[in-house]
mmCIF file of C-alpha atoms in Angstrom:
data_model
loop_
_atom_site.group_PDB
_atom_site.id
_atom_site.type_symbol
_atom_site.label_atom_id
_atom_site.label_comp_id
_atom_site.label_asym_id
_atom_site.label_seq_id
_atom_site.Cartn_x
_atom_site.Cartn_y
_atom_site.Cartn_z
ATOM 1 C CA UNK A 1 47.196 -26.228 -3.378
ATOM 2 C CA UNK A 2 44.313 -23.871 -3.680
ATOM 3 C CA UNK A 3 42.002 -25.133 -1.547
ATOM 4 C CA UNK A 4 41.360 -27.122 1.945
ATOM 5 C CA UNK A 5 40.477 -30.322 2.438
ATOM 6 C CA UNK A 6 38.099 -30.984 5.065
ATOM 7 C CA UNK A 7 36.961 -34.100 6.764
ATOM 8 C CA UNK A 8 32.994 -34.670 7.147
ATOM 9 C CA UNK A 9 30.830 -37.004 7.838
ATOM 10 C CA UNK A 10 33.081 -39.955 7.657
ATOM 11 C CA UNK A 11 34.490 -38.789 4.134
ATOM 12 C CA UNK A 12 37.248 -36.450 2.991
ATOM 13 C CA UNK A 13 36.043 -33.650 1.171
ATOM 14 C CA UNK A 14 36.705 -30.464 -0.496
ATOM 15 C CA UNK A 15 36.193 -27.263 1.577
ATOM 16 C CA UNK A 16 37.234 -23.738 0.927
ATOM 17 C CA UNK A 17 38.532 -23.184 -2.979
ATOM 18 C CA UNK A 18 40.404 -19.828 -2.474
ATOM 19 C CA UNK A 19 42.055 -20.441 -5.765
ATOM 20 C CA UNK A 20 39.887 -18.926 -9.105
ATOM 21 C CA UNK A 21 41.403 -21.442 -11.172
ATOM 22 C CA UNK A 22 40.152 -24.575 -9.642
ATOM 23 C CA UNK A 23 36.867 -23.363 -8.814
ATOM 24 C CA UNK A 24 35.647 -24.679 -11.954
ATOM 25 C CA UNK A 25 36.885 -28.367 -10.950
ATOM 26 C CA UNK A 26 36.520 -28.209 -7.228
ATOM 27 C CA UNK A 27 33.002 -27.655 -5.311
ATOM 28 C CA UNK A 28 32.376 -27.365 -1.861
ATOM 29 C CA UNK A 29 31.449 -31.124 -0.730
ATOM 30 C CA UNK A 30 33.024 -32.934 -3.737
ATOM 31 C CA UNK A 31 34.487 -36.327 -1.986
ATOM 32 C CA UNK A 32 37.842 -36.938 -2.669
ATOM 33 C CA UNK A 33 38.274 -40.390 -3.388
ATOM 34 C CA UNK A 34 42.102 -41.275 -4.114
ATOM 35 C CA UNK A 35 44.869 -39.233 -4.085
ATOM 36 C CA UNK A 36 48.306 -39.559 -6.092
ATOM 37 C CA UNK A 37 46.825 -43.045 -6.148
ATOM 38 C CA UNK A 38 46.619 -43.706 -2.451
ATOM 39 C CA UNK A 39 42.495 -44.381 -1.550
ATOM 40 C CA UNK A 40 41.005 -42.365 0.791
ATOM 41 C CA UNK A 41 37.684 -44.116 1.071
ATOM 42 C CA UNK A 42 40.062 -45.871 3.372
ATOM 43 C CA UNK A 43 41.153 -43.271 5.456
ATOM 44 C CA UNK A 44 39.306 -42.337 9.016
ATOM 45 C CA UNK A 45 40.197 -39.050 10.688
ATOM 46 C CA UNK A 46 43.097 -40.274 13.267
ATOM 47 C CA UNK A 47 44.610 -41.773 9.486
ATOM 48 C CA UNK A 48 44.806 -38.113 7.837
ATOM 49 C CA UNK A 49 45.954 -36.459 10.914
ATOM 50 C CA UNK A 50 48.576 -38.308 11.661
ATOM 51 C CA UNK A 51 50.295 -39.394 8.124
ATOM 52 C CA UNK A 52 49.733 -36.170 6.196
ATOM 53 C CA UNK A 53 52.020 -36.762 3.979
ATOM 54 C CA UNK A 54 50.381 -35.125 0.620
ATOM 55 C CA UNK A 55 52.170 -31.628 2.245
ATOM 56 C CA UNK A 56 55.200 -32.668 0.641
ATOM 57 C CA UNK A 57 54.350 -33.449 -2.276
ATOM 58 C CA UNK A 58 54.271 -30.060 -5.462
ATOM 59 C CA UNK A 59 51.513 -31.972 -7.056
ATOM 60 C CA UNK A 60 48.336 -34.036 -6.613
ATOM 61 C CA UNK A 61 46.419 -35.815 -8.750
ATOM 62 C CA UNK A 62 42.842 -36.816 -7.243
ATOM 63 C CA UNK A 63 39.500 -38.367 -8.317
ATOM 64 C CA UNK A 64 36.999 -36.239 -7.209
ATOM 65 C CA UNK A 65 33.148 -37.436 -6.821
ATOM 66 C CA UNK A 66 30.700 -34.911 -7.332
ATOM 67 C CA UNK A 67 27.083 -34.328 -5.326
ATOM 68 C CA UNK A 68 25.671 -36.330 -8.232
ATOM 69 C CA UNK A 69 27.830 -39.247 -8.418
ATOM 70 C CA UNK A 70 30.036 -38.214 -11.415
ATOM 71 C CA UNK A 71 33.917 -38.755 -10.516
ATOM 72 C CA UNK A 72 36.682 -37.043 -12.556
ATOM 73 C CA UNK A 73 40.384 -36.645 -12.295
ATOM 74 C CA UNK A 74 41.681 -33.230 -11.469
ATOM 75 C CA UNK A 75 45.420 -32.185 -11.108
ATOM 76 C CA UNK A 76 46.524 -29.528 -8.830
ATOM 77 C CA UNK A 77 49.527 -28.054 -7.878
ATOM 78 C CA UNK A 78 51.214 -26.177 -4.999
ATOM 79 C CA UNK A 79 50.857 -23.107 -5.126
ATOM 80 C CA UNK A 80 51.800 -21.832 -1.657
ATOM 81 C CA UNK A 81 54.578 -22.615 0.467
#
């Protein structure tokens, strides 16, 4: 997808954006709050690593929150295989 998600500090957020694209949208730290519509203020770490099932999926739509608060929706889509 452009970019790995990381999880720190109790929260899921965004690590390393390889892709030039989404660095615009996507910062280091931003907390990923919900993906394709699934919460994952919810999630704890044993949660992500053992249903991962967002690998299947070509496209993801998340709200991000960024280091000030702000959330916004971003779209990505698989771009590696």
């Amino acid at each position: 997808f452009g970019f790995n998600p990381v999880y720190f500090d109790g929260k899921l957020i965004i690590g390393i954006v390889w892709d030039k694209n989404l660095k615009s949208e996507l910062k280091f730290g931003d907390q990923i709050i919900e993906i394709n519509g699934i919460k994952m203020t919810n999630y704890n770490l044993c949660n992500l690593v053992t249903h991962d099932r967002f690998r299947k999926y070509n496209k993801l739509e998340m709200i991000i929150k960024n280091s000030k608060g702000k959330e916004k929706k971003v779209v990505v889509t698989k771009k590696y295989r």
